[in-house]
Every structure is written in C-alpha cells, then in structure tokens.
Coordinates of C-alpha atoms in Angstrom, one line a residue:
X1 CA 0.0 0.0 0.0
X2 CA 1.3 3.4 -0.9
X3 CA 2.1 6.0 1.7
X4 CA -0.9 8.4 2.2
X5 CA -0.3 12.0 1.2
X6 CA -2.6 15.0 1.6
X7 CA -4.5 15.6 -1.6
X8 CA -4.6 11.9 -2.7
X9 CA -7.9 10.2 -3.4
X10 CA -9.1 7.1 -1.7
X11 CA -12.1 4.8 -2.2
X12 CA -13.4 3.0 0.9
X13 CA -16.1 0.3 0.1
X14 CA -17.0 2.2 -3.0
X15 CA -17.2 5.6 -1.4
X16 CA -14.8 8.3 -2.7
X17 CA -12.9 10.6 -0.5
X18 CA -9.9 13.0 -0.4
X19 CA -7.1 12.9 2.2
X20 CA -7.0 16.3 3.9
X21 CA -4.8 15.4 7.0
X22 CA -2.3 12.8 8.0
X23 CA -1.2 12.6 11.7
X24 CA -2.2 12.2 15.2
X25 CA -5.5 13.3 16.9
X26 CA -5.4 14.6 20.5
X27 CA -6.7 12.1 23.0
X28 CA -6.0 9.1 20.8
X29 CA -3.0 6.8 19.9
X30 CA -1.5 6.3 16.5
X31 CA -2.0 8.1 13.3
X32 CA -5.2 9.0 11.5
X33 CA -6.3 10.1 8.0
X34 CA -8.6 13.0 8.0
X35 CA -10.7 12.5 4.9
X36 CA -13.4 14.6 3.1
X37 CA -16.1 12.5 1.6
X38 CA -17.4 13.2 -1.9
X39 CA -20.8 12.3 -0.4
X40 CA -20.8 14.9 2.4
X41 CA -23.6 13.2 4.3
X42 CA -21.3 10.3 5.2
X43 CA -19.1 12.3 7.5
X44 CA -19.4 13.4 11.1
X45 CA -17.7 16.8 11.3
X46 CA -15.9 19.4 9.2
X47 CA -12.3 18.6 10.3
X48 CA -12.6 19.7 13.9
X49 CA -12.4 17.3 16.9
X50 CA -13.0 18.4 20.5
X51 CA -12.4 22.1 19.7
X52 CA -9.2 21.5 17.7
X53 CA -9.3 21.9 13.9
X54 CA -7.1 19.4 12.1
X55 CA -8.2 20.1 8.5
X56 CA -10.7 22.1 6.5
X57 CA -13.1 20.7 3.9
X58 CA -13.8 22.4 0.6
X59 CA -17.4 21.4 0.8
X60 CA -19.7 23.8 2.8
X61 CA -21.5 20.8 4.3
X62 CA -21.0 20.7 8.0
X63 CA -20.4 16.9 8.1
X64 CA -18.2 16.2 5.1
X65 CA -15.2 15.1 7.2
X66 CA -14.2 11.9 9.1
X67 CA -11.1 10.3 10.7
X68 CA -10.1 6.8 9.5
X69 CA -7.1 4.7 10.3
X70 CA -4.4 4.4 7.7
X71 CA -4.7 0.6 8.0
X72 CA -8.3 0.6 6.8
X73 CA -8.4 -1.3 3.5
X74 CA -9.1 0.9 0.5
X75 CA -10.4 -0.1 -2.9
X76 CA -7.8 -1.1 -5.5
X77 CA -7.0 1.8 -7.9
X78 CA -7.0 1.0 -11.7
X79 CA -4.8 2.2 -14.5
X80 CA -6.5 3.8 -17.5
X81 CA -6.1 0.7 -19.7
X82 CA -7.3 -1.7 -16.9
X83 CA -10.4 0.4 -16.5
X84 CA -10.9 0.5 -20.3
X85 CA -10.6 -3.3 -20.6
X86 CA -12.9 -3.9 -17.6
X87 CA -15.6 -1.7 -19.2
X88 CA -15.2 -2.7 -22.9
X89 CA -13.3 -6.0 -23.1
X90 CA -13.9 -7.8 -19.8
X91 CA -13.0 -11.5 -19.8
X92 CA -12.5 -14.3 -17.3
X93 CA -9.3 -14.4 -15.3
X94 CA -7.8 -16.9 -17.7
X95 CA -8.9 -14.8 -20.6
X96 CA -6.9 -11.9 -19.2
X97 CA -3.8 -14.1 -19.0
X98 CA -4.4 -15.2 -22.6
X99 CA -4.8 -11.6 -23.5
X100 CA -1.2 -10.9 -22.4
X101 CA 0.0 -14.0 -24.2
X102 CA -1.7 -13.0 -27.4
X103 CA -0.3 -9.5 -27.3
X104 CA 3.1 -11.2 -27.0
X105 CA 3.7 -14.6 -28.6
X106 CA 0.9 -14.9 -31.1
X107 CA 1.4 -11.3 -32.2
X108 CA 4.9 -12.4 -33.3
X109 CA 3.7 -15.6 -35.0
X110 CA 5.1 -17.9 -32.3
X111 CA 3.3 -21.0 -30.8
X112 CA 2.1 -20.8 -27.2
X113 CA 3.6 -23.5 -24.9
X114 CA 2.5 -24.2 -21.3
X115 CA 4.5 -26.9 -19.4
X116 CA 6.2 -27.9 -22.7
X117 CA 3.0 -28.5 -24.5
X118 CA 1.7 -26.4 -27.4
X119 CA -1.6 -24.8 -26.5
X120 CA -4.4 -24.6 -29.0
X121 CA -5.5 -21.0 -29.5
X122 CA -9.1 -21.6 -28.6
X123 CA -10.9 -18.3 -28.0
X124 CA -8.0 -16.2 -29.2
X125 CA -10.0 -15.0 -32.2
X126 CA -12.5 -13.5 -29.8
X127 CA -9.7 -11.7 -27.9
X128 CA -8.3 -10.4 -31.2
X129 CA -11.8 -9.1 -32.0
X130 CA -12.0 -7.3 -28.7
X131 CA -8.7 -5.7 -29.2
X132 CA -9.7 -4.5 -32.6
X133 CA -12.9 -3.1 -31.1
X134 CA -10.9 -1.1 -28.6
X135 CA -9.0 0.5 -31.4
X136 CA -12.3 1.6 -33.0
X137 CA -13.7 3.2 -29.8
X138 CA -14.6 6.8 -30.2
X139 CA -16.7 7.4 -27.0
X140 CA -15.2 6.0 -23.8
X141 CA -17.1 6.3 -20.5
X142 CA -15.0 5.3 -17.5
X143 CA -16.9 7.2 -14.8
X144 CA -16.8 5.7 -11.3
X145 CA -14.1 3.1 -12.3
X146 CA -11.3 4.3 -9.8
X147 CA -8.9 5.4 -12.5
X148 CA -5.8 6.9 -10.8
X149 CA -3.6 7.6 -13.8
X150 CA -1.6 5.8 -16.5
X151 CA -0.5 3.3 -14.0
X152 CA -2.5 1.5 -11.3
X153 CA -0.5 3.2 -8.6
X154 CA -0.7 6.4 -6.6
X155 CA 3.0 6.9 -7.5
X156 CA 3.0 7.5 -11.2
X157 CA 6.6 8.5 -11.5
X158 CA 7.9 5.0 -12.3
X159 CA 10.2 3.9 -15.1
X160 CA 7.5 2.1 -17.0
X161 CA 5.3 5.2 -17.0
X162 CA 6.2 6.5 -20.5
X163 CA 5.8 3.0 -22.0
X164 CA 2.4 2.5 -20.4
X165 CA 1.3 6.0 -21.7
X166 CA 2.4 5.1 -25.2
X167 CA 0.2 1.9 -25.1
X168 CA -2.8 4.1 -24.5
X169 CA -2.4 5.7 -27.9
X170 CA -1.8 2.3 -29.5
X171 CA -4.9 0.6 -27.8
X172 CA -7.5 3.3 -28.4
X173 CA -6.2 5.9 -30.9
X174 CA -9.6 7.1 -32.1
X175 CA -11.2 8.4 -28.9
X176 CA -13.0 11.7 -29.4
X177 CA -15.0 11.8 -26.1
X178 CA -13.6 10.6 -22.7
X179 CA -15.4 10.5 -19.4
X180 CA -13.1 10.1 -16.3
X181 CA -15.7 11.5 -13.8
X182 CA -15.8 10.3 -10.1
X183 CA -12.4 8.6 -10.2
X184 CA -9.3 8.7 -8.1
X185 CA -7.6 11.3 -10.2
X186 CA -6.1 14.2 -8.1
X187 CA -3.2 15.6 -10.2
X188 CA -3.7 17.4 -13.5
X189 CA -0.5 15.9 -14.7
X190 CA -2.0 12.4 -14.6
X191 CA -5.0 13.7 -16.6
X192 CA -2.6 15.2 -19.1
X193 CA -0.5 12.0 -19.4
X194 CA -3.7 10.2 -20.6
X195 CA -5.1 12.9 -22.8
X196 CA -1.8 13.6 -24.5
X197 CA -1.9 10.2 -26.1
X198 CA -5.4 10.7 -27.5
X199 CA -4.7 12.9 -30.5
X200 CA -8.4 13.1 -31.6
X201 CA -9.9 13.9 -28.2
X202 CA -12.4 16.7 -28.2
X203 CA -14.6 16.3 -25.2
X204 CA -13.3 15.6 -21.7
X205 CA -15.5 15.0 -18.6
X206 CA -13.9 15.2 -15.2
X207 CA -17.0 15.7 -13.0
X208 CA -16.9 14.8 -9.3
X209 CA -13.1 14.7 -9.0
X210 CA -11.1 16.6 -6.4
X211 CA -8.0 18.2 -8.0
X212 CA -4.8 19.6 -6.5
X213 CA -3.2 22.8 -7.8
X214 CA -2.6 22.9 -11.5
X215 CA 1.0 22.4 -12.6
X216 CA 2.7 25.2 -14.5
X217 CA 3.9 23.3 -17.6
X218 CA 0.7 21.7 -18.9
X219 CA -1.3 22.6 -22.0
X220 CA -4.3 20.5 -23.2
X221 CA -4.3 20.9 -27.0
X222 CA -7.2 19.8 -29.2
X223 CA -9.9 19.6 -26.5
X224 CA -12.9 21.9 -27.2
X225 CA -15.3 20.8 -24.5
X226 CA -14.6 20.5 -20.8
X227 CA -16.9 19.4 -17.9
X228 CA -15.9 20.3 -14.4
X229 CA -19.2 19.7 -12.5
X230 CA -19.1 19.0 -8.7
X231 CA -15.3 19.5 -8.4
X232 CA -15.6 22.2 -5.7
X233 CA -13.1 24.3 -7.5
X234 CA -13.2 28.1 -7.0
X235 CA -13.9 30.3 -10.0
X236 CA -10.3 31.6 -10.1
X237 CA -9.1 27.9 -10.3
X238 CA -11.7 27.1 -13.0
X239 CA -10.6 30.1 -15.1
X240 CA -6.9 29.2 -14.7
X241 CA -7.7 25.7 -15.9
X242 CA -9.7 27.0 -18.9
X243 CA -6.8 29.0 -20.1
X244 CA -4.7 25.8 -20.4
X245 CA -7.2 24.6 -23.1
X246 CA -6.3 26.9 -26.0
X247 CA -9.1 25.5 -28.2
X248 CA -11.9 25.5 -25.6
X249 CA -15.3 26.6 -26.8
X250 CA -17.6 24.9 -24.2
X251 CA -17.2 24.9 -20.4
X252 CA -19.5 23.3 -17.8
X253 CA -18.8 24.3 -14.2
X254 CA -22.1 23.4 -12.5
X255 CA -22.6 22.5 -8.8
X256 CA -19.4 24.1 -7.5
X257 CA -20.7 26.4 -4.8
X258 CA -20.0 29.4 -7.0
X259 CA -21.5 32.7 -5.9
X260 CA -19.7 35.2 -8.2
X261 CA -17.7 35.2 -11.4
X262 CA -14.5 36.9 -10.2
X263 CA -12.4 37.0 -13.4
X264 CA -12.8 36.6 -17.2
X265 CA -12.6 33.4 -19.2
X266 CA -10.8 32.7 -22.5
X267 CA -12.4 34.6 -25.4
X268 CA -12.9 31.3 -27.3
X269 CA -15.8 30.3 -25.1
X270 CA -19.2 30.0 -26.9
X271 CA -21.2 27.8 -24.5
X272 CA -21.1 28.2 -20.7
X273 CA -23.1 26.1 -18.2
X274 CA -23.2 27.3 -14.5
X275 CA -26.2 25.4 -13.2
X276 CA -26.9 24.6 -9.5
X277 CA -24.4 27.1 -8.0
X278 CA -25.1 29.8 -5.5
X279 CA -25.4 32.9 -7.8
X280 CA -28.1 35.3 -6.7
X281 CA -27.9 38.2 -9.2
X282 CA -27.3 38.7 -12.9
X283 CA -24.6 41.4 -11.9
X284 CA -22.5 38.6 -10.4
X285 CA -21.9 37.5 -14.0
X286 CA -20.6 40.8 -15.3
X287 CA -17.1 39.5 -16.0
X288 CA -18.7 37.2 -18.7
X289 CA -19.7 40.2 -20.7
X290 CA -16.2 40.3 -22.1
X291 CA -16.7 37.1 -24.0
X292 CA -17.0 38.2 -27.6
X293 CA -18.2 34.8 -28.9
X294 CA -20.5 33.7 -26.1
X295 CA -23.7 32.2 -27.6
X296 CA -25.4 30.1 -24.9
X297 CA -25.5 30.7 -21.1
X298 CA -27.2 28.4 -18.6
X299 CA -27.6 29.5 -15.0
X300 CA -30.4 27.2 -14.2
X301 CA -31.1 26.2 -10.6
X302 CA -29.2 29.0 -8.9
X303 CA -30.8 31.5 -6.4
X304 CA -31.1 34.5 -8.8
X305 CA -33.7 37.0 -7.5
X306 CA -32.4 40.4 -8.8
X307 CA -30.5 42.0 -11.7
X308 CA -28.1 44.2 -9.6
X309 CA -27.1 42.9 -6.2
X310 CA -25.5 46.0 -4.8
X311 CA -27.3 48.8 -6.7
X312 CA -30.8 49.5 -7.7
X313 CA -32.2 47.5 -10.6
X314 CA -32.8 50.8 -12.5
X315 CA -29.0 51.2 -12.9
X316 CA -27.5 48.9 -15.6
X317 CA -23.8 49.4 -16.1
X318 CA -23.2 46.1 -18.0
X319 CA -24.5 44.3 -21.0
X320 CA -23.8 41.0 -22.6
X321 CA -22.6 40.9 -26.3
X322 CA -25.3 40.5 -29.0
X323 CA -23.8 37.1 -29.8
X324 CA -25.5 35.6 -26.7
X325 CA -28.7 34.3 -28.1
X326 CA -29.7 31.5 -25.7
X327 CA -30.3 31.9 -22.0
X328 CA -31.6 29.4 -19.4
X329 CA -32.9 31.0 -16.2
X330 CA -35.3 28.2 -15.1
X331 CA -35.5 27.0 -11.5
X332 CA -34.2 30.3 -9.9
X333 CA -35.9 32.6 -7.4
X334 CA -37.3 35.3 -9.7
X335 CA -40.4 36.7 -8.1
X336 CA -40.8 40.1 -9.8
X337 CA -41.7 41.2 -13.3
X338 CA -39.1 44.0 -12.8
X339 CA -36.3 41.5 -13.4
X340 CA -37.9 40.2 -16.7
X341 CA -38.4 43.8 -17.9
X342 CA -34.7 44.4 -17.4
X343 CA -33.5 41.3 -19.2
X344 CA -33.9 42.6 -22.8
X345 CA -31.5 45.4 -21.9
X346 CA -28.9 43.1 -20.3
X347 CA -29.2 40.5 -23.1
X348 CA -29.9 42.5 -26.3
X349 CA -29.3 39.6 -28.7
X350 CA -31.6 37.1 -26.9
X351 CA -33.6 34.8 -29.2
X352 CA -34.1 31.7 -27.0
X353 CA -35.2 31.8 -23.3
X354 CA -36.1 29.2 -20.7
X355 CA -37.5 30.6 -17.5
X356 CA -39.9 28.0 -16.0
X357 CA -39.9 27.0 -12.4
X358 CA -39.6 30.5 -10.9
X359 CA -41.9 31.7 -8.0
X360 CA -43.0 34.6 -10.2
X361 CA -45.4 32.2 -12.0
X362 CA -47.0 31.0 -8.8
X363 CA -48.6 34.5 -8.4
X364 CA -51.9 35.8 -10.0
X365 CA -51.5 37.6 -13.3
X366 CA -52.6 40.9 -11.8
X367 CA -51.1 42.5 -8.6
X368 CA -53.0 42.2 -5.3
X369 CA -53.9 45.9 -5.5
X370 CA -56.1 45.1 -8.6
X371 CA -57.6 41.7 -7.8
X372 CA -58.4 39.6 -4.8
X373 CA -57.9 36.4 -6.8
X374 CA -55.3 34.2 -5.2
X375 CA -55.0 31.5 -7.9
X376 CA -51.6 31.4 -9.6
X377 CA -51.5 32.2 -13.3
X378 CA -52.0 29.4 -15.7
X379 CA -49.3 28.0 -18.0
X380 CA -50.8 29.9 -20.9
X381 CA -50.9 33.2 -18.9
X382 CA -47.3 32.8 -17.8
X383 CA -46.3 32.2 -21.4
X384 CA -48.1 35.2 -22.8
X385 CA -47.0 37.6 -20.0
X386 CA -43.4 36.5 -20.3
X387 CA -43.4 36.8 -24.1
X388 CA -44.8 40.3 -23.8
X389 CA -41.7 41.5 -21.9
X390 CA -39.4 40.8 -24.8
X391 CA -39.2 42.3 -28.3
X392 CA -39.9 40.3 -31.5
X393 CA -36.3 39.1 -31.6
X394 CA -37.3 36.4 -29.1
X395 CA -38.3 33.4 -31.2
X396 CA -38.3 30.5 -28.7
X397 CA -39.7 30.5 -25.2
X398 CA -39.5 27.5 -22.9
X399 CA -38.8 25.2 -25.9
X400 CA -41.9 26.5 -27.8
X401 CA -41.4 28.3 -31.1
X402 CA -43.2 31.7 -31.0
X403 CA -45.5 32.2 -34.0
X404 CA -46.8 35.7 -35.1
X405 CA -50.2 34.7 -33.8
X406 CA -48.7 33.8 -30.4
X407 CA -47.0 37.1 -30.1
X408 CA -50.1 39.2 -31.1
X409 CA -52.3 37.3 -28.7
X410 CA -49.8 37.6 -25.9
X411 CA -49.2 41.3 -26.4
X412 CA -52.9 42.2 -26.7
X413 CA -53.6 40.1 -23.5
X414 CA -50.8 42.0 -21.8
X415 CA -52.3 45.3 -22.8
X416 CA -55.7 44.3 -21.5
X417 CA -54.2 43.5 -18.1
X418 CA -52.5 46.9 -18.0
X419 CA -55.9 48.4 -18.8
X420 CA -57.5 46.6 -15.9
X421 CA -54.6 47.7 -13.6
X422 CA -55.0 51.3 -14.6
X423 CA -58.8 51.1 -14.3
X424 CA -58.4 50.0 -10.7
X425 CA -56.2 52.9 -9.7
X426 CA -56.3 56.7 -9.7
X427 CA -54.9 58.9 -12.4
X428 CA -52.3 60.1 -9.9
X429 CA -51.0 56.5 -9.7
X430 CA -50.8 56.0 -13.4
X431 CA -47.2 57.1 -14.1
X432 CA -45.8 54.8 -11.4
X433 CA -47.8 51.9 -12.9
X434 CA -46.7 52.6 -16.5
X435 CA -43.1 52.7 -15.3
X436 CA -43.4 49.0 -14.5
X437 CA -44.5 48.3 -18.0
X438 CA -41.7 49.6 -20.3
X439 CA -43.2 48.2 -23.5
X440 CA -46.6 49.9 -22.9
X441 CA -46.1 52.8 -25.3
X442 CA -44.6 50.5 -28.0
X443 CA -47.6 48.1 -27.8
X444 CA -50.1 50.9 -27.8
X445 CA -48.7 52.0 -31.1
X446 CA -49.1 48.5 -32.5
X447 CA -52.5 47.6 -31.1
X448 CA -54.2 50.8 -29.8
X449 CA -54.4 52.0 -26.3
X450 CA -56.6 49.8 -23.9
X451 CA -59.8 51.3 -22.6
X452 CA -59.4 52.8 -19.1
X453 CA -62.7 52.7 -17.2
X454 CA -62.1 54.1 -13.7
X455 CA -65.0 53.6 -11.2
X456 CA -66.8 56.9 -10.1
X457 CA -69.7 57.8 -7.8
X458 CA -71.7 61.0 -7.7
X459 CA -70.5 63.6 -5.2
X460 CA -71.6 67.0 -4.1
X461 CA -69.1 68.7 -6.3
X462 CA -69.0 66.3 -9.2
X463 CA -67.8 62.7 -9.7
X464 CA -65.0 61.4 -7.5
X465 CA -62.7 58.4 -7.9
X466 CA -63.5 55.4 -5.8
X467 CA -60.5 53.8 -4.2
X468 CA -60.1 50.4 -5.9
X469 CA -59.7 48.6 -2.6
X470 CA -62.7 50.2 -0.9
X471 CA -66.0 48.5 -0.2
X472 CA -67.8 50.9 -2.6
X473 CA -65.6 49.8 -5.5
X474 CA -66.6 46.2 -5.0
X475 CA -70.4 46.7 -4.7
X476 CA -73.1 47.1 -7.5
X477 CA -76.4 48.8 -6.4
X478 CA -79.2 46.9 -8.1
X479 CA -83.0 47.8 -8.0
X480 CA -85.1 44.6 -8.6
X481 CA -88.7 44.9 -9.8
X482 CA -91.1 42.0 -9.9
X483 CA -94.3 42.8 -11.9
X484 CA -97.5 41.6 -10.0
X485 CA -100.1 42.5 -12.7
X486 CA -102.3 45.6 -13.1
X487 CA -99.2 47.8 -13.4
X488 CA -98.2 46.9 -9.8
X489 CA -94.6 46.0 -8.9
X490 CA -92.8 44.6 -5.9
X491 CA -89.3 46.2 -5.5
X492 CA -86.2 45.4 -3.6
X493 CA -82.9 47.4 -3.7
X494 CA -79.6 45.6 -2.8
X495 CA -75.9 46.3 -3.0
X496 CA -74.3 43.2 -4.4
X497 CA -70.6 42.4 -4.6
X498 CA -69.3 42.8 -8.2
X499 CA -67.6 39.4 -7.8
X500 CA -71.0 37.7 -7.8
X501 CA -71.9 35.8 -11.0
X502 CA -75.4 35.4 -12.4
X503 CA -76.1 32.2 -10.5
X504 CA -75.4 33.9 -7.2
X505 CA -77.5 37.0 -8.1
X506 CA -80.4 34.7 -9.0
X507 CA -80.1 32.8 -5.8
X508 CA -80.3 36.2 -3.9
X509 CA -83.4 37.2 -6.0
X510 CA -85.0 33.8 -5.2
X511 CA -84.7 34.5 -1.5
X512 CA -85.9 38.2 -1.8
X513 CA -89.1 37.4 -3.7
X514 CA -89.7 33.8 -2.6
X515 CA -89.4 32.5 -6.1
X516 CA -88.3 29.0 -7.2
X517 CA -84.6 28.9 -7.9
X518 CA -83.8 29.8 -11.5
X519 CA -87.5 29.8 -12.4
X520 CA -87.3 33.4 -13.7
X521 CA -85.4 35.7 -15.9
X522 CA -83.4 38.8 -15.1
X523 CA -83.6 41.7 -17.6
X524 CA -81.4 44.7 -17.3
X525 CA -83.1 47.9 -18.4
X526 CA -80.3 50.0 -19.7
X527 CA -80.1 53.8 -20.1
X528 CA -80.1 53.6 -23.8
X529 CA -83.2 53.9 -26.0
X530 CA -84.3 52.1 -29.2
X531 CA -87.0 53.1 -31.7
X532 CA -90.2 51.0 -31.7
X533 CA -90.8 48.6 -34.6
X534 CA -94.2 48.1 -36.2
X535 CA -95.3 45.8 -38.9
X536 CA -96.1 47.2 -42.4
X537 CA -97.1 44.7 -45.0
X538 CA -95.9 41.8 -42.8
X539 CA -92.5 43.3 -42.4
X540 CA -91.0 45.0 -39.2
X541 CA -90.3 48.6 -39.9
X542 CA -88.6 51.1 -37.4
X543 CA -90.9 53.9 -36.7
X544 CA -88.5 56.7 -37.4
X545 CA -89.3 60.0 -39.1
X546 CA -86.4 60.8 -41.4
X547 CA -87.6 64.4 -41.7
X548 CA -87.7 65.1 -38.0
X549 CA -85.3 67.5 -36.5
X550 CA -82.3 66.1 -34.7
X551 CA -83.5 67.5 -31.4
X552 CA -86.6 65.3 -31.7
X553 CA -84.5 62.1 -31.6
X554 CA -83.5 60.8 -28.2
X555 CA -79.8 60.7 -27.4
X556 CA -79.4 56.9 -27.1
X557 CA -76.2 57.3 -25.2
X558 CA -77.2 60.2 -22.9
X559 CA -79.2 58.2 -20.3
X560 CA -82.1 60.8 -20.5
X561 CA -85.7 59.7 -20.9
X562 CA -88.0 61.3 -23.5
X563 CA -89.9 64.2 -21.7
X564 CA -93.4 65.5 -22.2
X565 CA -92.0 68.3 -24.2
X566 CA -89.9 66.0 -26.4
X567 CA -90.6 63.1 -28.7
X568 CA -93.5 60.8 -28.2
X569 CA -92.5 58.3 -25.4
X570 CA -94.5 55.6 -27.0
X571 CA -92.2 55.6 -30.1
X572 CA -89.1 54.5 -28.0
X573 CA -88.4 51.7 -25.5
X574 CA -85.4 51.1 -23.2
X575 CA -82.8 48.8 -24.6
X576 CA -82.9 45.6 -22.6
X577 CA -80.2 42.9 -22.0
X578 CA -81.0 39.6 -20.4
X579 CA -78.5 38.5 -17.7
X580 CA -78.0 35.0 -19.0
X581 CA -76.7 32.2 -16.7
X582 CA -72.9 32.6 -16.5
X583 CA -70.0 32.3 -14.1
X584 CA -68.7 35.7 -15.2
X585 CA -68.6 38.5 -12.6
X586 CA -71.5 40.9 -12.9
X587 CA -69.2 43.7 -11.9
X588 CA -67.5 43.4 -15.3
X589 CA -70.9 43.9 -17.0
X590 CA -71.8 47.0 -15.0
X591 CA -68.3 48.5 -14.9
X592 CA -68.6 52.3 -14.9
X593 CA -72.4 52.4 -14.2
X594 CA -73.6 55.4 -12.1
X595 CA -76.4 55.1 -9.5
X596 CA -78.7 52.1 -9.6
X597 CA -78.9 49.3 -12.1
X598 CA -82.5 48.5 -12.9
X599 CA -83.2 44.8 -13.1
X600 CA -86.7 43.5 -14.0
X601 CA -87.6 40.1 -12.6
X602 CA -89.8 38.1 -15.1
X603 CA -91.6 34.9 -14.4
X604 CA -93.7 33.1 -17.1
X605 CA -97.1 33.9 -15.4
X606 CA -96.5 37.6 -15.6
X607 CA -94.7 37.9 -18.9
X608 CA -97.8 39.6 -20.4
X609 CA -97.5 42.5 -18.0
X610 CA -94.3 43.8 -19.5

C-alpha cells in the first residue's frame, strides 16, 4: 500500500474521499487520516475534533469530514487501460492471461507453450476481435471506475510510466470523447498524461473529481469541450484551468458552490453552463460580458432573484454581447416582473429563453392591488406575459417556437391586463404603474391603447374616484322589480358584490321574492333607447321620421328619458339585456355604471305584464 499523502484520493467500500490530513489526533493513539467524503452526508464533522481543527473541507456541508485509520483497506485503484478493458473488453481471469500471451507470442507468430505443450488457440480470435474493437472506440465512459492515472499506482513516477502511456495511444487511438468522472484522479499531470496520447480527443469530462493545484507546464491541446461539475473548484481555479485549453469553446462548471464570477474566461468560449451554483444576481456574472463569442449561457437552478445585487435595478452598467442568443434562467428565485423587464437590456441579442420554475409564475396575473384572486397564473398566462416582456427578436420561449399569432395574442392580452390595472387605480398613480411596463407605449402604437374605465360615484361637487380597494368599489347597487299585474310591482334594492356571478344573483333574488330557484329571468333595463318597430305589410319597420329634427330624436347614449315636451314616449323603448346564466362576474358587465342598475324580474305567469 502506498504512503498516504494530503490531496490523494481514496475509495473505501465504493465511497470516494480525499485525504485532507495525516497525523495524530489529540486524546487518541496512533496516526489518523482526515478525509473529506465526496458524499458529504457520510461524514461526522468538518475537520474539527473536540475544539481542535485538524483540516478544512472544501465542501460547505458541516459533516463532510471523518477520521479513518491508515490501516483501513481501500479499494484497489486502476490504470486507464485496466479500466478500459474492464468496461469494454472484460474476460474471465484466464482470458486476461491469454490476452497478455496473445499480445506477446501470437502477435509475433510464435506458438504458445504451457509446461512444454503447445496450447491450441481456442478463444484467441475473440480476444483479437475485442482488441480490434478497442482500437475503434470513439466514445469512452470510465466514470466511477477508480482510474488513478496511466499506472495502477498512486506513485505515477515509475520507469515504466512512459511506456504505459504510449500503449494508451496504441490501444484506443480514435477516442474523441472521454469521461473520467468520479475517479481517483487528483493531479492534473495524470490527466494530461492520458489525454496527450489521444490525438483526436475533443470532449473531456472530469466531473466529481477533487484536484490539487494545476502544474505550470501543462497545456491540453485539441480539446474543445470541458466538464468540471461538482469539483468544488473556485472560479479563479476554473478560469486558470480553462486558459490551459487553448481550443476550448464549451465549459461546464455546475454544482461548484460558486456565488460570483470573479475574473474573465478565454475569449474562445461560446457555451457556458453554470447550473446549480449559488449565484443570486445577474450582476454577479458581469465578467462574462467580455466574452465576444458567447452564444449560450445556462444559469439554471441558482438563487437568482435580482439584476443588480449592490445597486438599484434601475442602474444597468453592464450588457452581454449580442452574440449571446440563448439563456436558461429556469429554477431560480425570480419573483418580480421587474427582473424580466430588465433582461432585454442586459441580453440584447436574446432569441431563446427558458424561465420556467420561478416563483413569479406562482402568483396571480394581476397584482394584489387590482384583484383579490389568489390563484396562480395558468401556464398559458405565464407564457403570454413573459413573451410580452421581450421584443420580437425572441423566437423561442420554454422550448416553444413563437408564432406571429402567439405574439399578437400575448401582447394584446398583456395590454388588457395593464388596462385593468389602470382602471383599478387613480390617475395620480398611473405614471408609477406605467413605469413598471416599459413596453406599454410600443404596444399601444401596435394595437391601440386599452380602454381605461375608472369607477366613479356622484358627489356634491361632481364625480370622484372610488379607491379600488374600498367596499364601494366592490359593490353594485341593483334595483329589482317584480311585476305583479295591473301595473303593480314589488321592488327590492340591494348592493351586491361585483364578484358575484349570475347564478349567485339569481339565488339572492329567489330569497328576496320567494321564487323557485332559477324559475325566472333577469332583464337589465339600460339607459339607452331604441325606436319602436311596427309591422307594415308583414315586415318589421322602425318607426323613425327621417324628416324630423335632430333634437326630436332621443340621445341613445345620454341616459335621458323622453320628456313630455320632447318626442312621443310611445315611439321609443329602453334597450334591454338579459342576464344569462354565467360564471362571469356581474361587476364586469356594470363597470362604470352610475347610481342604480335597474333589473326586471320576469316569471312566465307575468310575462304579459311587460
């Protein structure tokens, strides 16, 4: 067994760890190994014992560390080729012996002898086939196979090292993608010794390893894609490593406890993945704005809840290059539309966005000051409102291609919600509300300004605004009349919440007049007037004198009845609208009404009394 050294990797019963301390522990006898487990839940502390700190863990988990005896058996490390054969050319124990013989004697055309007898080459054709298949391998996945380097030893500086490294290039020369994740690698030189033999290697995955400091004389040529997930490297370390890959275009550094990008990356980067870190603001990424070729950025699963962490969101002093077209912001903590409104300015070239799984979409589509509804917005509402925050350059949202119809529907719906929000507030509050909707003016030019219908009530000195959250703003005064025959009526006046639907209004009327539920009609007598029709020659003709003066015609929109000195009252009737059974709020129908709303209650027996 090799001598344990701080920084080395060990596997105990299949569980990976890194040696952080070698020495004694106060109050005990003998030496101990202080290890940090890759699975932090396996430990008992963070390197401290009885108030004395012996080592520190890179993980922020409070129980990532343990003490184990150096004599504790550890799992056998494997060389690169041993792991390769175990995964892609595994044979019985005898087959492995024959494998060595084949690579020696038969390869030189010599007969194989065991105890002086020539051995028949039964099964050798299969081994030759396997060796040939190894030479054709292009994608090699050795994750979790305890690879420690070119040799199966923690001490790679042996005489046979260079010869073993050369065999890697001879055995599998066509590899383009290599996965060495969750292994026993700890030195970058050991990684370089393997990769340097693979002349066609483009994609390298080293996820879940724990590396020591990068040696100065290493350069990884030819590799364009590097994965460093769950390595607990700092951003400065990750950036330093990235500069040693001169052809690097894609970098993944997810799950590394990163909270801020502290320095730039090589200008060759086009794709950057920083998922499941601890980034809380877009401004923590400002150093990435120097990447002139960046096309895709994924910051999924972080804690982003603001644009600027240290300044107001109104101040934007950074902007990503227009080359950045794809952004993944899903599974963050975005809870305000203000952030979405700022994104087009921070990412001016954005064409593809993913933003699902944020608490913003668990809220109602309108703010609490406008509606009392507590239900979260639907998926369609979330899609339309999000789409409306971005210009037409955005073509894909949450994997859905945006059609011209999608966009027009979304933007008109967004305008209607702004109209409702403005209608529920005073004119003095309007500028502050419109400031939260930066695309409002642009959309008004495209689709026309929404109708603003603020609620008013009569006052001693004219109409006044009703506060949207007051009781008066939520009630509709209705005057119900039930005809009893012989021009007699029974009347009831009630103030009804505007949130009632027709079914609830009918239930109330049923109780007021003692009528069977839903055995009647409700007819709204509006303030508008229609001319009377009469039959002439079997056809309905409007009784309207084309030669009459304009003043003889009632103003159908004025709300004034014909007077004794005006036109004949018998020639006009009030316009009537039946309140059909519906779940729609009656407050929406009577929005902007002044005074009482006249409702006639009709039952079949008294229909002739109209």
